[in-house]
CSV table of C-alpha atoms in Angstrom, one decimal:
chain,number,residue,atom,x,y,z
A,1,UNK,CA,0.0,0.0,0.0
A,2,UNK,CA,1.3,3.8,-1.0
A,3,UNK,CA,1.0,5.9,2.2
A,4,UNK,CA,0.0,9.1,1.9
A,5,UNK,CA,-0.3,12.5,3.3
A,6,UNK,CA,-4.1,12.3,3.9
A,7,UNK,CA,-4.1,9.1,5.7
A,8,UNK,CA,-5.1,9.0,9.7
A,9,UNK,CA,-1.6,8.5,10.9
A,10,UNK,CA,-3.4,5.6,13.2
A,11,UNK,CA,-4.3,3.6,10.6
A,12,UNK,CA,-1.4,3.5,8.8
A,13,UNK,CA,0.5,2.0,12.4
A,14,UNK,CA,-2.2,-0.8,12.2
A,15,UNK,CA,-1.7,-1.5,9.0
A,16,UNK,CA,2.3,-2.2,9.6
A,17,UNK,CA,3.2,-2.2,13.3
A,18,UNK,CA,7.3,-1.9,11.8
A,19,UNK,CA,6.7,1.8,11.6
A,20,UNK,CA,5.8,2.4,15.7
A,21,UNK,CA,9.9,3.0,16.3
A,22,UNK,CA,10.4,4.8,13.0
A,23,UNK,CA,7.6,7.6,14.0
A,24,UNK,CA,9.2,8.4,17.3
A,25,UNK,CA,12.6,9.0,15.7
A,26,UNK,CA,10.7,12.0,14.1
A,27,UNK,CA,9.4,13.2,17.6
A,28,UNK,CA,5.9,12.0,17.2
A,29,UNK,CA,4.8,10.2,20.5
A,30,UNK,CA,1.8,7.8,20.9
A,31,UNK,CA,-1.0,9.2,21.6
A,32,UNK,CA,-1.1,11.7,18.9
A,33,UNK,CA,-4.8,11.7,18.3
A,34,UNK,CA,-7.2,11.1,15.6
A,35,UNK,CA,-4.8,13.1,13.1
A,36,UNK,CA,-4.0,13.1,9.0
A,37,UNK,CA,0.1,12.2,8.2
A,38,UNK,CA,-0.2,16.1,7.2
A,39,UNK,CA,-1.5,17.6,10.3
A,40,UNK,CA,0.9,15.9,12.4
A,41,UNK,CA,4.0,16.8,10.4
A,42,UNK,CA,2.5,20.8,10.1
A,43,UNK,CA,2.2,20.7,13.8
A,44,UNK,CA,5.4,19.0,14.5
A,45,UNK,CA,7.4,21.2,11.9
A,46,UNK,CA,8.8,17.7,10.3
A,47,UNK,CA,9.4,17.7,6.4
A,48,UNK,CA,6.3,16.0,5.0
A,49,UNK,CA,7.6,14.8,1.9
A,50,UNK,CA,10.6,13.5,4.0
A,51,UNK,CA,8.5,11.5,6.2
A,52,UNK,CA,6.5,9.9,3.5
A,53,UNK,CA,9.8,8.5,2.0
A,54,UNK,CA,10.8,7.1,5.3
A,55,UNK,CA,7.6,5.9,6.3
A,56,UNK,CA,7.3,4.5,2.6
A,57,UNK,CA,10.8,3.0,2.2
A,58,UNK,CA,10.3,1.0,5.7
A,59,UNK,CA,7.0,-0.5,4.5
A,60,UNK,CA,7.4,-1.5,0.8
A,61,UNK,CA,11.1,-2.6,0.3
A,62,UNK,CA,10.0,-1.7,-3.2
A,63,UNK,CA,8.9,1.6,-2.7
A,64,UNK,CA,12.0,4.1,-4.5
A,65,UNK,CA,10.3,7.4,-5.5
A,66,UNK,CA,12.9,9.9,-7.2
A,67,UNK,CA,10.4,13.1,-7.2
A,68,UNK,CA,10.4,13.3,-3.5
A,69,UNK,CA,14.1,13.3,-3.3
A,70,UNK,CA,14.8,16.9,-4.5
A,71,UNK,CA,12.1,18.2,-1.7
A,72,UNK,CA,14.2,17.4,1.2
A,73,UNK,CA,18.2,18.0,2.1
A,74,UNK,CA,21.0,15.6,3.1
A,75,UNK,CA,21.4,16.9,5.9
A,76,UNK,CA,18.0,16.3,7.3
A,77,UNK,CA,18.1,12.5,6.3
A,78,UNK,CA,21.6,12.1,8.3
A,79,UNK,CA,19.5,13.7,11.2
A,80,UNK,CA,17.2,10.9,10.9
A,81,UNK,CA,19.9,7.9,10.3
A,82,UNK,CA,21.9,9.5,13.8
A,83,UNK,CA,18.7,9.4,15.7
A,84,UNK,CA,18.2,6.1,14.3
A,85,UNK,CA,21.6,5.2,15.4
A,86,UNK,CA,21.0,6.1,18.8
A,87,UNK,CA,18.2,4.6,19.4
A,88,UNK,CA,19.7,0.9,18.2
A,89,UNK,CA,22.8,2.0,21.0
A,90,UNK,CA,20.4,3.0,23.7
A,91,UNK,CA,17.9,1.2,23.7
A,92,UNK,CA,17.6,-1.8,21.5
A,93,UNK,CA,21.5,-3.3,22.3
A,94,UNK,CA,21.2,-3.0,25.9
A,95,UNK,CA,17.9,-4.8,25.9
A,96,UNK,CA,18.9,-7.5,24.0
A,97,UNK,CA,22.0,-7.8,26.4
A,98,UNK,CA,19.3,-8.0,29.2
A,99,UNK,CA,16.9,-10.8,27.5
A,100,UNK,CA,21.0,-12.7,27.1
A,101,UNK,CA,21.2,-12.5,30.8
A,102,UNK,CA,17.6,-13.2,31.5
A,103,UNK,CA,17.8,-16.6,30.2
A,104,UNK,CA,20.8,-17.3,32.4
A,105,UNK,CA,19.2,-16.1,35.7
A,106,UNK,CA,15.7,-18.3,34.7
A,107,UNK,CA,17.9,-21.2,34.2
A,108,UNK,CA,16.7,-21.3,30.6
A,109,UNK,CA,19.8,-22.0,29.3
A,110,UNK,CA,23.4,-23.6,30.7
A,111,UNK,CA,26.4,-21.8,31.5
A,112,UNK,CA,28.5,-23.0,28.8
A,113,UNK,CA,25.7,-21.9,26.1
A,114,UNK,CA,25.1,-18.5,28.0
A,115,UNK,CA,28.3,-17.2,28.0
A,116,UNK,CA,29.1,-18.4,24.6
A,117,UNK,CA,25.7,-16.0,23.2
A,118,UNK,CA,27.2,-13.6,25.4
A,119,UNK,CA,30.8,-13.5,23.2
A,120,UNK,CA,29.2,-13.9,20.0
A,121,UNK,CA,26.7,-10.9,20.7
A,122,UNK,CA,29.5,-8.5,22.3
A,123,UNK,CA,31.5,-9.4,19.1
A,124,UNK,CA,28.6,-8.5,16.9
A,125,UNK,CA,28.3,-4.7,19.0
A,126,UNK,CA,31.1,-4.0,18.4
A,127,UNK,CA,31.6,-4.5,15.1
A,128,UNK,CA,28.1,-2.8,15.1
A,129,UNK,CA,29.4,0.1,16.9
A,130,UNK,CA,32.4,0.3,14.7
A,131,UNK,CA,30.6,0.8,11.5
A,132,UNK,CA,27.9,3.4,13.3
A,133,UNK,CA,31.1,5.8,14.2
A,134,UNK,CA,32.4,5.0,10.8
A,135,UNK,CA,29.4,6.4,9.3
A,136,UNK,CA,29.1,9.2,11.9
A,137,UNK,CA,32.6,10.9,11.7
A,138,UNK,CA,33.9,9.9,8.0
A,139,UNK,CA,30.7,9.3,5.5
A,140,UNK,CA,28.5,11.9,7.1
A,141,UNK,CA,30.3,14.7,7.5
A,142,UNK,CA,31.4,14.1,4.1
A,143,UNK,CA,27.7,13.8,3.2
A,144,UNK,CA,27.5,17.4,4.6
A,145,UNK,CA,30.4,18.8,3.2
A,146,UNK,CA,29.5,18.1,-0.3
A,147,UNK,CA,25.7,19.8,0.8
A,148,UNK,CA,27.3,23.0,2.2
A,149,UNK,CA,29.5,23.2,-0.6
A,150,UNK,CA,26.7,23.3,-3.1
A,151,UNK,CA,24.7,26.0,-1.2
A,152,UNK,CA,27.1,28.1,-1.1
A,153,UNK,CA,28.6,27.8,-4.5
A,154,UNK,CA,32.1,27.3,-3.8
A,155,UNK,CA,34.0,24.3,-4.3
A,156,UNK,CA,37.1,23.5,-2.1
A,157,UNK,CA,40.3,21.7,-3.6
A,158,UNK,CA,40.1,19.3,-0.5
A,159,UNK,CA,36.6,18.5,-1.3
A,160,UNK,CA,37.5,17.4,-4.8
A,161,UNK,CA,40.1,15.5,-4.1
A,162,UNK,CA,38.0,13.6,-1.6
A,163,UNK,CA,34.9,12.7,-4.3
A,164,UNK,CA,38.1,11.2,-6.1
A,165,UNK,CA,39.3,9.6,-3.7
A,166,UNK,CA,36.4,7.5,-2.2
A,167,UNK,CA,33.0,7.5,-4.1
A,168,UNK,CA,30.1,6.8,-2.1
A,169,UNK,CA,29.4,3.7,-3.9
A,170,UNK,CA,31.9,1.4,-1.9
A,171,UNK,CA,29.8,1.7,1.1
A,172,UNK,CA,26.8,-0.2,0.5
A,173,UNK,CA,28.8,-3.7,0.2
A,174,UNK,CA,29.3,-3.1,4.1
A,175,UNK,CA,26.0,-3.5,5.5
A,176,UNK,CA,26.0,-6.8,4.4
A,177,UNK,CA,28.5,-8.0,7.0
A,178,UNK,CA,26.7,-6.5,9.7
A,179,UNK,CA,23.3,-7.9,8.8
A,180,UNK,CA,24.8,-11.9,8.3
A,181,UNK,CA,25.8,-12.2,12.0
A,182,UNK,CA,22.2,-10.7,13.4
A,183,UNK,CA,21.1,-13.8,11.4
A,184,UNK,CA,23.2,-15.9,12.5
A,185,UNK,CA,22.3,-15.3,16.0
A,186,UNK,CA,19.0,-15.6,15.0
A,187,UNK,CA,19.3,-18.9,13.3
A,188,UNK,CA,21.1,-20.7,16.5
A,189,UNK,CA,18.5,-19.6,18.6
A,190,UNK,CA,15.7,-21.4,16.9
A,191,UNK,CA,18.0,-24.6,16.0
A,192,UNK,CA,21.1,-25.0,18.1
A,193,UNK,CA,20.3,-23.3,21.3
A,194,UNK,CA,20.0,-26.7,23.4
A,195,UNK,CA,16.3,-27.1,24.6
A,196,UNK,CA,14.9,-26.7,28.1
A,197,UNK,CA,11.4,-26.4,29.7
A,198,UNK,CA,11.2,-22.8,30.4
A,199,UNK,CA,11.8,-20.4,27.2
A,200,UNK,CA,10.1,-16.9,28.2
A,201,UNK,CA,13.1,-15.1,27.8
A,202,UNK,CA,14.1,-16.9,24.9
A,203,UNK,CA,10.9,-15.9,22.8
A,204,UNK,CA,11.8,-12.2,23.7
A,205,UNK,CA,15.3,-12.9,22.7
A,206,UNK,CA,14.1,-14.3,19.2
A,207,UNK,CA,11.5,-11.9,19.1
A,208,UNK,CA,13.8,-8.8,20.0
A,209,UNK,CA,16.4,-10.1,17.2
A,210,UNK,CA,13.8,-10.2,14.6
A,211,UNK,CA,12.3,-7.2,14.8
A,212,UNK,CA,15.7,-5.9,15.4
A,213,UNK,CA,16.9,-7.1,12.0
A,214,UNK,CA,14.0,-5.8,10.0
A,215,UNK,CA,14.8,-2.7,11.3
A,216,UNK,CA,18.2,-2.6,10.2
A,217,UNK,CA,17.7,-4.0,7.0
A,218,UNK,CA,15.1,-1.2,6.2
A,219,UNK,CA,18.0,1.2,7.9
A,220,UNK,CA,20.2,0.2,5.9
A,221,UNK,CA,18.0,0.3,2.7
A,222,UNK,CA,17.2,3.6,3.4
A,223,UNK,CA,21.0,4.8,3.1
A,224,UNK,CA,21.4,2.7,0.4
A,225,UNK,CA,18.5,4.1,-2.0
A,226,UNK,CA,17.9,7.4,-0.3
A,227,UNK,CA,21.8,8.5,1.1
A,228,UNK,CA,23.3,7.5,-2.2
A,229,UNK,CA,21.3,8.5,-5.2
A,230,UNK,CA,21.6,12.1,-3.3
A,231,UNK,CA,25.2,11.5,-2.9
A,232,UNK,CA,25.8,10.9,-6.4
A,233,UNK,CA,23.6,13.7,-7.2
A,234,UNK,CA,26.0,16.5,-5.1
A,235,UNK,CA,29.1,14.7,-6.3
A,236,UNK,CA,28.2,15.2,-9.9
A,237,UNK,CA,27.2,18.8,-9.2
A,238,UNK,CA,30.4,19.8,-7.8
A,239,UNK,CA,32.5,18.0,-10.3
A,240,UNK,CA,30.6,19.9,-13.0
A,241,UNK,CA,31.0,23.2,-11.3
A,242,UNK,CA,34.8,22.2,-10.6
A,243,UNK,CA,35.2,21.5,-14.4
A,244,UNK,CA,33.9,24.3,-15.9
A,245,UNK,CA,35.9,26.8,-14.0
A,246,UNK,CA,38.9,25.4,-14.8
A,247,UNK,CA,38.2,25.5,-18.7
A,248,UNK,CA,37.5,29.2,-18.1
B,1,UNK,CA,17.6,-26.0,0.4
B,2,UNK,CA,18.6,-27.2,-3.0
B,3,UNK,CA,18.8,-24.2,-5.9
B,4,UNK,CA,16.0,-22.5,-6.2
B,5,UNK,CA,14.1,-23.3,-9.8
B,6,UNK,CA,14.1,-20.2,-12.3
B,7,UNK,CA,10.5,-19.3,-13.7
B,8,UNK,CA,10.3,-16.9,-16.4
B,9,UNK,CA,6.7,-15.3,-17.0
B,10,UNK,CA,5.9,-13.3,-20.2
B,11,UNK,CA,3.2,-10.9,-19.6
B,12,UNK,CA,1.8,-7.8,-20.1
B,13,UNK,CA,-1.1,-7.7,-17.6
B,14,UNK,CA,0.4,-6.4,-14.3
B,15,UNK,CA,-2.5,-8.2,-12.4
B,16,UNK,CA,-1.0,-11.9,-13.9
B,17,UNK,CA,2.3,-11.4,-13.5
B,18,UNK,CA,1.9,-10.0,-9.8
B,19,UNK,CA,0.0,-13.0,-9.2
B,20,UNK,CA,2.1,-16.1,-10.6
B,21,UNK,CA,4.9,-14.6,-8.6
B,22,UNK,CA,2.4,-15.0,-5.7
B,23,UNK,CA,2.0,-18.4,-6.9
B,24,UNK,CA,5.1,-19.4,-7.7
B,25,UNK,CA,6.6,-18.4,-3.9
B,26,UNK,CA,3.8,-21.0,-2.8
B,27,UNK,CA,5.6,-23.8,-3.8
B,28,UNK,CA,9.8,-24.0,-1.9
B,29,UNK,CA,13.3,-23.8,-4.0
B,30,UNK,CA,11.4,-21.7,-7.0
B,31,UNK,CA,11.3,-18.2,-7.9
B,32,UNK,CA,10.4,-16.0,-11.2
B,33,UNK,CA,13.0,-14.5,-12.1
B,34,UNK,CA,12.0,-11.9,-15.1
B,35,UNK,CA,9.0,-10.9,-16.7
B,36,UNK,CA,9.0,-10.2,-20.0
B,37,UNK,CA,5.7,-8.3,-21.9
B,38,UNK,CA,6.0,-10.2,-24.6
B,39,UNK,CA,6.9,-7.7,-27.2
B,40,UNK,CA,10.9,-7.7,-26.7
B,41,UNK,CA,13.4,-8.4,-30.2
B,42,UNK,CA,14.8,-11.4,-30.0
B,43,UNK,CA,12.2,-12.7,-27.0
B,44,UNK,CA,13.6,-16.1,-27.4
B,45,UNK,CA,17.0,-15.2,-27.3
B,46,UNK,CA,16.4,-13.2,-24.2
B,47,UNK,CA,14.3,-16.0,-22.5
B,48,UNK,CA,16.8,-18.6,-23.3
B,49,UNK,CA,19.9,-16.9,-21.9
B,50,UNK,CA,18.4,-16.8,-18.5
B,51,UNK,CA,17.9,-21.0,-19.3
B,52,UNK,CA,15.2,-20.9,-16.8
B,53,UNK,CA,13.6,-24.1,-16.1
B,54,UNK,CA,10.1,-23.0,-16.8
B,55,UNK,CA,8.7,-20.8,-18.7
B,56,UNK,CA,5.0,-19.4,-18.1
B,57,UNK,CA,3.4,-17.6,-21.2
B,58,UNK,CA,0.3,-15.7,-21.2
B,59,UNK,CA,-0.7,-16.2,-24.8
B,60,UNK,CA,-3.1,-12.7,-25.7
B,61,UNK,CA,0.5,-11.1,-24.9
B,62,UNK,CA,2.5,-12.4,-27.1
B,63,UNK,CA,-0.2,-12.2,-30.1
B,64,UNK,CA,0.7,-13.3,-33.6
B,65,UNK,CA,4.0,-14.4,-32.9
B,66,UNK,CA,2.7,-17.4,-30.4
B,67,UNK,CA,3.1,-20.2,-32.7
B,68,UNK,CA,6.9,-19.2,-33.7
B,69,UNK,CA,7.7,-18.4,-29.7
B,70,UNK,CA,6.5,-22.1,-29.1
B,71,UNK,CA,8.3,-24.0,-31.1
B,72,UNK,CA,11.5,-22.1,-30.3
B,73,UNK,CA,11.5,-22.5,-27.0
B,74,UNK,CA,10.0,-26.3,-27.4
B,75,UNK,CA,13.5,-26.9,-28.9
B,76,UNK,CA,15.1,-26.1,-25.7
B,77,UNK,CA,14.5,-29.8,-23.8
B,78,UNK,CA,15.1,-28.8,-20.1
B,79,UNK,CA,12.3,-26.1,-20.9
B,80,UNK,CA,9.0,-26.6,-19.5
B,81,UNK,CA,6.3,-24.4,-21.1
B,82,UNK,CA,2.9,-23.3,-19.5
B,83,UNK,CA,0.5,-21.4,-20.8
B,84,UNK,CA,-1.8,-19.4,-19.2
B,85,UNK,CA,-5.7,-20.3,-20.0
B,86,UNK,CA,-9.4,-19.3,-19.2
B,87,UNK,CA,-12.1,-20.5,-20.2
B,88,UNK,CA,-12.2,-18.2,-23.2
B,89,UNK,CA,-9.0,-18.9,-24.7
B,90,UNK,CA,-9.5,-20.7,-28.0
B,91,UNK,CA,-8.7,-24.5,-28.2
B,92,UNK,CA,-6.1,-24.1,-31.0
B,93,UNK,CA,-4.0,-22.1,-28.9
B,94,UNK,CA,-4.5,-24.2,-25.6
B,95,UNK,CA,-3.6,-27.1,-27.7
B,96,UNK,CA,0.0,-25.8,-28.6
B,97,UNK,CA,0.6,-26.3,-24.8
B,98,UNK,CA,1.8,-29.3,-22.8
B,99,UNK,CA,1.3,-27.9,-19.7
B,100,UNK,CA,-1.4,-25.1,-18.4
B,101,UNK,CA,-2.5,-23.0,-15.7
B,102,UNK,CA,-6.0,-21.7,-15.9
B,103,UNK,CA,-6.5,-18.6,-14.5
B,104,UNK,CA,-9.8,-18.9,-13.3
B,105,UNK,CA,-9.0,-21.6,-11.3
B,106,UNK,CA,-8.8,-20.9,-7.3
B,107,UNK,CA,-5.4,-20.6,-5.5
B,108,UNK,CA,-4.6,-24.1,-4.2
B,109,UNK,CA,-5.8,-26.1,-7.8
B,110,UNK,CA,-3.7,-23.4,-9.6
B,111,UNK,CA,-0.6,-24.9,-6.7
B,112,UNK,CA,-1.5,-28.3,-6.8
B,113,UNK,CA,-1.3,-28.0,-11.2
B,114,UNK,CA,1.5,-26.1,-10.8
B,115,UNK,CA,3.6,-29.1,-8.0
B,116,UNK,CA,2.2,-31.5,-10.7
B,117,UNK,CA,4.2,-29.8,-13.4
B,118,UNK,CA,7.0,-29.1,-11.4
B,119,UNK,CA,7.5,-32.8,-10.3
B,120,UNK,CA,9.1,-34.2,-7.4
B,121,UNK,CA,11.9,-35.0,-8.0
B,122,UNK,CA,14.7,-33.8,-4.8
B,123,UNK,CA,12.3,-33.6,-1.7
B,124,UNK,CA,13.5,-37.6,-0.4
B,125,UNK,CA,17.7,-35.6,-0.1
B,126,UNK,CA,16.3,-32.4,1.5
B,127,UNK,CA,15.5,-35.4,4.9
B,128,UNK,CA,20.0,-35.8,5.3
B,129,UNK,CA,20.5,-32.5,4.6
B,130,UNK,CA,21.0,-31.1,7.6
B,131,UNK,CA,23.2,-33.7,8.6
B,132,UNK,CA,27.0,-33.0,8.2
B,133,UNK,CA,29.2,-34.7,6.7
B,134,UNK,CA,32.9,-36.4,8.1
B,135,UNK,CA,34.8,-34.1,6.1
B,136,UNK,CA,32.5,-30.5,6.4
B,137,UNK,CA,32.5,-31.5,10.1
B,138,UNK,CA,36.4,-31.7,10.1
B,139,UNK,CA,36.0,-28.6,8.4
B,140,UNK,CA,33.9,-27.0,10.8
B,141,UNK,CA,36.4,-28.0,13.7
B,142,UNK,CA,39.2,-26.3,11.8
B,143,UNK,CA,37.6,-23.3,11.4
B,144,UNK,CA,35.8,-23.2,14.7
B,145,UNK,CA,39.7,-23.3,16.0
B,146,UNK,CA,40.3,-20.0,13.9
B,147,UNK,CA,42.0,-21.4,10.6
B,148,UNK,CA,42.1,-19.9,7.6
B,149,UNK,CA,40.8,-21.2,4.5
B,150,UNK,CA,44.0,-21.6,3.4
B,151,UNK,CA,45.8,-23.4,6.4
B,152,UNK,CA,42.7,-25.7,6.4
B,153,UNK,CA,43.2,-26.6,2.4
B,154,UNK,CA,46.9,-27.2,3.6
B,155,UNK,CA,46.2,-29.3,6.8
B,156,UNK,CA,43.5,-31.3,5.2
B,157,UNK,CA,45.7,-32.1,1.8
B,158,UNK,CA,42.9,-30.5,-0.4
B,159,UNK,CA,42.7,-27.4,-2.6
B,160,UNK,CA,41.2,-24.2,-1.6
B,161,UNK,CA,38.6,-24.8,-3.4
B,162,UNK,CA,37.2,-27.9,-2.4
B,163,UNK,CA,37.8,-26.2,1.1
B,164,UNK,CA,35.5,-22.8,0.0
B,165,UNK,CA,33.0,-25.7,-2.1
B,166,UNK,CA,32.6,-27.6,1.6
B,167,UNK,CA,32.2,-24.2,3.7
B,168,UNK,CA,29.3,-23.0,0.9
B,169,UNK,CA,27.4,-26.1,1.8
B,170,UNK,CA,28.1,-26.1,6.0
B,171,UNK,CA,26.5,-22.7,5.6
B,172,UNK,CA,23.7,-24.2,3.4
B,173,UNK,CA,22.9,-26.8,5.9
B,174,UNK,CA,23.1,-25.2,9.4
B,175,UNK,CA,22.0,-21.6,8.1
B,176,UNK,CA,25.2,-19.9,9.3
B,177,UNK,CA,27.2,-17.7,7.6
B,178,UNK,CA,29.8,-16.4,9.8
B,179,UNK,CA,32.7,-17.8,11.6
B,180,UNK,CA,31.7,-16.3,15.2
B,181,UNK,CA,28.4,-18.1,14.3
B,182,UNK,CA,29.7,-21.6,13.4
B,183,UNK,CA,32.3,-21.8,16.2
B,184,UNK,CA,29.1,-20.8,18.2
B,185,UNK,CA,27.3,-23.9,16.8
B,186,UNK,CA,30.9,-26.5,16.6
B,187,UNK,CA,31.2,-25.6,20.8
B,188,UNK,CA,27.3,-25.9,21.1
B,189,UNK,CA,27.5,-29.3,19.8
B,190,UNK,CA,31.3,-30.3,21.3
B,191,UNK,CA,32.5,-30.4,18.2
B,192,UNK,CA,35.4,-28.6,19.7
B,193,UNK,CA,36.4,-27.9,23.1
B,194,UNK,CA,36.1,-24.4,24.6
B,195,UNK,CA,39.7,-24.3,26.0
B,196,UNK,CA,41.1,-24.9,22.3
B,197,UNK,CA,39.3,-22.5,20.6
B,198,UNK,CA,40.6,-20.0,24.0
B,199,UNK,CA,44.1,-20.9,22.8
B,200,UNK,CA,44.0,-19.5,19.7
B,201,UNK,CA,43.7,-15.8,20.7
């Protein structure tokens, strides 16, 4: 289904319960009322066109609509991926580390298999964490950078040399890596994990890691068909600019 | 779970080609793979280059140039070619078809026509699958203890190759990809022993 701006923001959560974390990320709580997608974002002061694509993109992995991409700036879509960032560090991480634990305290699981979850999970944050601050201080500022540049009209030698140097292109092979281990973890849970009486925790845990990964995979998509193609787009704009001048 | 089955439909009508997808995911290991609308150059050149195994062809899309379409693609033997049908469609075009799918027809006769044509053929392997084999679980161990592809090949006597070919299908069997994950599984299952695979950082 296409959402759009006239639909009751409501029904469009009941018809996909994936976008509940993606709203809040713009600022818009639960319990917003009986409102239209384009009440809410007028009274919030969030880009409409912007939200649409998010809340679009999330829903129908299909969904790539160029028009909309010109309406809103790089900047505010790397507002969006931090906040996003954030709230996988803060909250969803830490809560997964619980549910780990939880099955330990219950007895649900022996020591041997606790502790080794434990490793492979702390292995998988921190390679997790290393590609967020990889994205936060090199690609992003970059991102911005490129946006500023075009603003304003001016083109720096150090910005040239750094669209030469690493297009944005070679980034989209490494969400893959990130994604395999989630569903790894995912996969020993439901086979491997030896069985026992008592698995509360461990639906949680599955359930946690599922939703978890849909998440990221939209995430990622997201950077992937929204980050890039406006990437590209700046890139090409300065190299033009950059070219011309010099045949002057 | 074996490789999946290539269908290619050729249709014009969104509504049918939307739907055999739907269809086709119905039944495990197959998956459509292109739609053509049936006015491409060269359509059988394009259709045979993807060598799909089946071929699904909605007949009022491809017009006049039916008959010819046919009996190129009947030429390729591992083909199999399905036409789509109603109750409308005239009987000398449903006869140029072995195989059909009538479109009226409600969603478990269409799957139950459609498993008919496909066959049975690998479901009695897919029971072993799962189980390892001596040498992928030697490989396992190796890699579990943090060896590289290459000092397996070397410890093992075999090329790199065969090493990658047996690490493709461990991950095909036990659904894990990474090494963190299958040293997860080879200590789950004492495959290895927790105090060796210590040693090796």
């Amino acid at each position: 289904m296409l959402l759009e701006k006239e639909m009751k923001l409501a029904d469009v959560i009941n018809h996909d319960y994936n976008l509940i974390p993606v709203i809040s990320r713009f600022g818009i709580m639960l319990g917003f009322g009986d409102v239209s997608i384009e009440s809410i974002c007028t009274k919030k002061g969030v880009n409409i066109d912007f939200f649409l694509t998010v809340l679009n993109t999330f829903h129908d992995p299909q969904y790539f609509d160029k028009k909309y991409l010109q309406n809103f700036s790089a900047s505010l879509l790397i507002e969006y991926l931090q906040k996003a960032h954030n709230y996988y560090l803060d909250n969803k991480i830490p809560e997964i580390e619980c549910l780990i634990n939880d099955m330990a305290i219950k007895l649900e699981v022996n020591k041997t298999s606790h502790q080794l979850l434990r490793k492979f999970f702390e292995e998988y944050k921190e390679e997790f964490i290393k590609h967020i601050e990889r994205e936060e201080k090199r690609i992003y500022p970059y991102v911005i950078n490129l946006e500023k540049s075009v603003d304003k009209g001016n083109v720096s030698s150090t910005l040239l040399a750094q669209i030469k140097e690493y297009s944005i292109n070679s980034y989209e092979a490494e969400h893959e890596s990130v994604e395999e281990k989630l569903t790894d973890l995912k996969n020993i849970i439901i086979k491997y994990l030896p069985s026992s009486e008592q698995q509360q925790s461990r639906y949680k845990l599955l359930k946690e890691l599922v939703v978890l990964e849909k998440d990221l995979h939209d995430h990622a998509q997201m950077e992937n068909l929204i980050l890039v193609p406006k990437v590209e787009v700046l890139e090409k704009i300065i190299i033009n600019k950059a070219s011309k001048s010099t045949n002057k | 779970m074996s490789k999946s089955k290539k269908v290619i439909v050729v249709s014009n009508a969104f509504l049918l080609s939307v739907g055999i997808e739907n269809l086709v995911l119905e039944l495990s290991g197959m998956l459509v793979d292109h739609v053509f609308n049936g006015s491409e150059k060269q359509l059988f050149a394009k259709i045979s280059s993807k060598k799909p195994e089946f071929v699904i062809v909605d007949p009022t899309s491809v017009g006049d140039s039916l008959l010819k379409l046919i009996r190129e693609l009947n030429q390729e033997k591992y083909m199999k070619i399905i036409g789509l049908i109603s109750s409308t469609t005239n009987q000398n075009i449903i006869s140029m078809f072995k195989y059909t799918l009538n479109i009226q027809n409600s969603k478990y006769e269409l799957i139950e026509v459609l498993k008919s044509i496909v066959g049975k053929e690998d479901k009695v392997i897919s029971q072993n699958e799962q189980l390892l084999s001596k040498r992928e679980n030697e490989i396992l161990k190796n890699l579990a203890l943090g060896l590289t592809n290459q000092e397996i090949a070397d410890k093992l006597f075999l090329s790199i190759h065969t090493v990658m070919t047996h690490r493709k299908k461990i991950t095909r069997k036990l659904g894990i990809k990474t090494v963190s994950g299958l040293t997860v599984y080879a200590l789950m299952n004492k495959l290895v022993d927790i105090r060796e695979v210590e040693r090796r950082v």
